[in-house]
Coordinates of C-alpha atoms in Angstrom, one line a residue:
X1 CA 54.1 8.3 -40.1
X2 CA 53.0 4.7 -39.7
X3 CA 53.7 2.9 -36.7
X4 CA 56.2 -0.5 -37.1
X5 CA 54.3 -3.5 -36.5
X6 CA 52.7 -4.1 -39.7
X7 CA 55.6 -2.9 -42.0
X8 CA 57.8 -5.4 -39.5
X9 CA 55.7 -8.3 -39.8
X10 CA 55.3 -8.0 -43.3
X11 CA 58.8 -7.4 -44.1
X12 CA 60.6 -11.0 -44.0
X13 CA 57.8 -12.4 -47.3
X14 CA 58.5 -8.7 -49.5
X15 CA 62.1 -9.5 -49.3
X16 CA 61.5 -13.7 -50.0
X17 CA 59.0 -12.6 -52.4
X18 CA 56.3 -14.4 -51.2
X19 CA 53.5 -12.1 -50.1
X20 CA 51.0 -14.5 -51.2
X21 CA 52.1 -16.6 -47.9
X22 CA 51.7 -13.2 -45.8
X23 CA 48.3 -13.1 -46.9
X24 CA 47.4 -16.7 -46.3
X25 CA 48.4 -16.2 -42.2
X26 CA 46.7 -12.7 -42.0
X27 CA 43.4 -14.9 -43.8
X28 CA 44.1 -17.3 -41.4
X29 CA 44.8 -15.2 -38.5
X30 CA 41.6 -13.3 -39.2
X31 CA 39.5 -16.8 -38.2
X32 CA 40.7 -16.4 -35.0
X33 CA 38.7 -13.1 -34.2
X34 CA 35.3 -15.0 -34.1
X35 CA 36.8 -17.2 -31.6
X36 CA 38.1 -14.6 -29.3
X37 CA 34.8 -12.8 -29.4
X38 CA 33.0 -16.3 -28.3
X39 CA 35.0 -16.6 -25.7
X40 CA 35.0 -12.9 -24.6
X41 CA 31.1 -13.0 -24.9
X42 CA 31.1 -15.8 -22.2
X43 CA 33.0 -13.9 -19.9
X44 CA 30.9 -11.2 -20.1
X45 CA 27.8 -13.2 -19.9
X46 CA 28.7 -16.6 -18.5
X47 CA 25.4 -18.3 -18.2
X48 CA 24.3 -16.7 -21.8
X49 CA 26.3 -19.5 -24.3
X50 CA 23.9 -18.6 -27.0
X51 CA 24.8 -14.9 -27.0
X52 CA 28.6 -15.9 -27.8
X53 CA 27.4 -17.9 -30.0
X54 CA 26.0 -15.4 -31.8
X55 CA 28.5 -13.5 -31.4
X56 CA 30.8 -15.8 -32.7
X57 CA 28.7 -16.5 -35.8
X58 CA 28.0 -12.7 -36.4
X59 CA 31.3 -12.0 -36.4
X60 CA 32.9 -15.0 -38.5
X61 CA 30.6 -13.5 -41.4
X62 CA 30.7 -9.5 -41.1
X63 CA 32.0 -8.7 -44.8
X64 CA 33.8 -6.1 -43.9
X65 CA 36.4 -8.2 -41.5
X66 CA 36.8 -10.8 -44.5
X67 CA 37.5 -8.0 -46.8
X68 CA 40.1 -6.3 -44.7
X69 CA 41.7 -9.9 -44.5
X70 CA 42.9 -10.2 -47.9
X71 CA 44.4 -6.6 -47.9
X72 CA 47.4 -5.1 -46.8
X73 CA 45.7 -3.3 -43.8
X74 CA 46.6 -3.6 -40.1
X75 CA 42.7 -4.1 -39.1
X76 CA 43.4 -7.8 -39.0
X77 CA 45.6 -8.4 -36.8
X78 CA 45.2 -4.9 -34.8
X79 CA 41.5 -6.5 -33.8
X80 CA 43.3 -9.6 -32.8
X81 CA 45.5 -7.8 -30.6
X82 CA 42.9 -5.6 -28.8
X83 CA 40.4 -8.9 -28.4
X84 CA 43.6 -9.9 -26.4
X85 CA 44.0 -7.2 -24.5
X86 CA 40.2 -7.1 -23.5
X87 CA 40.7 -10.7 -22.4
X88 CA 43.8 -9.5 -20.1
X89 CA 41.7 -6.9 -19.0
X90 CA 39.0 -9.6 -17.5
X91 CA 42.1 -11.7 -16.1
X92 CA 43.1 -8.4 -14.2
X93 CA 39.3 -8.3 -12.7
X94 CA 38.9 -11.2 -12.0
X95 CA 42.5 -12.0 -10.3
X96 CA 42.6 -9.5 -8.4
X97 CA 45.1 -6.6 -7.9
X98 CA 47.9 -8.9 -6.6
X99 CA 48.0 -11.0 -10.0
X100 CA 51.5 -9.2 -11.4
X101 CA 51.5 -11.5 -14.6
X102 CA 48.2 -10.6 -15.5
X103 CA 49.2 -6.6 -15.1
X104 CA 52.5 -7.4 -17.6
X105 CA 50.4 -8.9 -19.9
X106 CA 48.0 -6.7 -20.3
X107 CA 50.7 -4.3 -20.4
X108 CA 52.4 -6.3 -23.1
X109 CA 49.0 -6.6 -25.3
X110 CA 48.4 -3.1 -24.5
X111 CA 52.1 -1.8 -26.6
X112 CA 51.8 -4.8 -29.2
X113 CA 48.7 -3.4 -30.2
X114 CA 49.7 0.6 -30.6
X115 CA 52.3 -1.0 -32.6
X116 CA 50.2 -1.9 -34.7
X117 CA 47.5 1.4 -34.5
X118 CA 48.4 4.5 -32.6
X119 CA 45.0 4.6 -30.9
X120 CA 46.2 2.0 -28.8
X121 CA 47.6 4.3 -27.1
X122 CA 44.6 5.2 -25.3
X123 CA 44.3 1.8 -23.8
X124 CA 46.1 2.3 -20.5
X125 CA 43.6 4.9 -20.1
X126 CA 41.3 2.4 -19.9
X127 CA 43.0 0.5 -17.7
X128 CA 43.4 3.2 -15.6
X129 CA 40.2 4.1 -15.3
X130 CA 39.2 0.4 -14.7
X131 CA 41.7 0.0 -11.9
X132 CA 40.4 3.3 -10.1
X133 CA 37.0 2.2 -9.8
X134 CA 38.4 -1.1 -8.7
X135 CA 40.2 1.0 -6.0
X136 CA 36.9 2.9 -5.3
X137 CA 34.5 0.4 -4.8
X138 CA 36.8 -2.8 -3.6
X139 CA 38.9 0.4 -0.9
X140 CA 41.9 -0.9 -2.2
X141 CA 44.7 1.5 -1.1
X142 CA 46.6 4.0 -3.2
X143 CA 49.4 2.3 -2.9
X144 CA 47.8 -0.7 -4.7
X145 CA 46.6 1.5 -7.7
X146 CA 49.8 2.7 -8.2
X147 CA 51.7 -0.4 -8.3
X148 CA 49.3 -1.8 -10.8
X149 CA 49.8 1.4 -13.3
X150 CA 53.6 1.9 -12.7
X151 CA 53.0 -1.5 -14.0
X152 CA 51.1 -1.7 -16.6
X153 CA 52.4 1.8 -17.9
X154 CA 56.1 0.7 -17.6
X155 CA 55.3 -2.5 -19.4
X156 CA 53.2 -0.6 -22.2
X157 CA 56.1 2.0 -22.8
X158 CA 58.6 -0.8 -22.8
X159 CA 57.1 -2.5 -25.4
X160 CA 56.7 0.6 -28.4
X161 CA 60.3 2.6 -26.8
X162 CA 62.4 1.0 -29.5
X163 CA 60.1 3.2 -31.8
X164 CA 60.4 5.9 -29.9
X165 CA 64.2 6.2 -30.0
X166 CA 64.0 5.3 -33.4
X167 CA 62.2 8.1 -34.1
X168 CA 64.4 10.2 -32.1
X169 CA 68.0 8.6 -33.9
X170 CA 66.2 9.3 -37.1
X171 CA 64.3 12.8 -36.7
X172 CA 65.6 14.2 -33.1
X173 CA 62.3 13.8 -31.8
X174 CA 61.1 11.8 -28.9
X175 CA 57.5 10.9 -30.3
X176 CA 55.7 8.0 -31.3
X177 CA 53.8 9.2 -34.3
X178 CA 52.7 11.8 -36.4
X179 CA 48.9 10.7 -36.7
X180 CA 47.5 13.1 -34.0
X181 CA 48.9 16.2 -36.0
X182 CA 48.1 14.7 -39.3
X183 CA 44.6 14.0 -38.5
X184 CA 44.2 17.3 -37.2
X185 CA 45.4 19.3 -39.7
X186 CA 44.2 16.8 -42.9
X187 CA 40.7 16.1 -41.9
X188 CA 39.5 17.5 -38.5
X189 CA 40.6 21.5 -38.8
X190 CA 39.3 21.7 -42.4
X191 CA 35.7 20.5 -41.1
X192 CA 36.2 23.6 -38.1
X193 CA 36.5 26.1 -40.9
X194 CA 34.4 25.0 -42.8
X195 CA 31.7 25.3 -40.0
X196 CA 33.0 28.7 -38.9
X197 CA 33.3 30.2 -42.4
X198 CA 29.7 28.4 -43.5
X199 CA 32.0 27.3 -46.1
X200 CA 32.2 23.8 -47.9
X201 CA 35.1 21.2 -46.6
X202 CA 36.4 21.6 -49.5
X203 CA 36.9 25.2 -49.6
X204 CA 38.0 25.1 -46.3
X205 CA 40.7 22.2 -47.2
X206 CA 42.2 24.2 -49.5
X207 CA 42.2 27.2 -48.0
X208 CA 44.1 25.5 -44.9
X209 CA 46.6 24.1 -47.2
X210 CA 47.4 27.4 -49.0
X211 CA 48.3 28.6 -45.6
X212 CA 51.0 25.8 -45.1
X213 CA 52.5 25.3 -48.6
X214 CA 53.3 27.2 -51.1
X215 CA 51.0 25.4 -54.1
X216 CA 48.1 24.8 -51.9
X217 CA 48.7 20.9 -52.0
X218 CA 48.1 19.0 -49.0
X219 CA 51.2 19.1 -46.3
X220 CA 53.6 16.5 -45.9
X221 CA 52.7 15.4 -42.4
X222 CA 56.5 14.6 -40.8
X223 CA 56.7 14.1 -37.1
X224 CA 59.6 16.6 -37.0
X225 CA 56.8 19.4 -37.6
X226 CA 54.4 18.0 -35.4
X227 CA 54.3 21.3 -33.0
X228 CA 54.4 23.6 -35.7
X229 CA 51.1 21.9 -36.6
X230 CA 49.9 21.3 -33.2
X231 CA 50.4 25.3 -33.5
X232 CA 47.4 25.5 -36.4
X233 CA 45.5 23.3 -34.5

């Protein structure tokens, strides 16, 4: 199951039939990513302005980036989100733990992006683990540390919940996606038996799939089955 933010923002130009202007923003939204990384290179490295430049330059002409621009992928504007959230993650270090605006936004950034891709959902791990050595090395109390993740976290699950219980209206589940499960069983426990088995991944793919449907084909991933997969797994 794909997660709503790129299906959303595309929506309003399928129905106006005018896609062509979707892709003109997302082309044009994709020039902003060599600009975040120039700026994000001079917070790193303040005093090195040719680094960003190079960074900027580098990353104004990777191919790959310009490619992904002019398809409907959520790369784009995924990147764009998480150059964001990097950035909020330097305004929480260098405000300070008292900063609560900078702590929402990153939040904020933090559930725009998953909305976008699932694996932003490992960003407040980040965060956490940021804010703990924070704690450790600045003896901030634990008080402090847990503000700033009830926080962020609150913020983060704010933001993607209307997924959530629309998953849960739709399919009676309370999860955010299928991917982990689908993953899993499409790409990650095939390689494990083929490995075990000394086996090809092919042979082991299909022998997998026999084992959940009937012809052999490869399984409908629905997040209403997710533990019965999480079982295979």
């Amino acid at each position: 199951m794909r997660t709503p933010g790129y299906p959303v923002l595309m929506a309003p130009f399928i129905a106006s039939n005018s896609l062509w202007l979707f892709f003109l923003i997302q082309i044009l939204a994709s020039s902003t990513i060599p600009i975040l990384g120039y700026f994000l290179s001079l917070r790193m490295f303040p005093l090195n302005k040719k680094l960003a430049y190079g960074v900027g330059i580098i990353l104004a002409l990777e191919p790959q980036s310009i490619l992904l621009s002019t398809q409907l992928v959520t790369e784009t504007f995924f990147t764009i989100l998480f150059l964001i959230t990097l950035g909020k993650l330097f305004d929480y270090e260098e405000r300070g733990p008292t900063s609560l605006w900078s702590l929402v936004w990153l939040g904020l950034f933090i559930g725009l992006a998953t909305l976008f891709r699932p694996i932003g959902m490992y960003l407040p791990y980040v965060f956490l683990i940021l804010a703990l050595w924070k704690k450790i090395t600045k003896n901030l109390s634990w008080r402090t540390f847990i503000i700033q993740a009830l926080i962020v976290i609150g913020v983060f699950y704010i933001t993607i919940l209307p997924w959530i219980y629309r998953n849960y209206k739709t399919y009676g589940v309370w999860n955010y996606t299928s991917i982990r499960s689908g993953l899993g069983v499409v790409v990650w426990a095939p390689s494990i038996i083929a490995l075990d088995k000394n086996i090809t991944y092919m042979e082991a793919q299909g022998e997998l799939y026999k084992s959940i449907t009937p012809d052999g084909s490869q399984p409908n991933i629905d997040i209403t089955k997710e533990k019965e997969y999480n079982k295979i797994l």
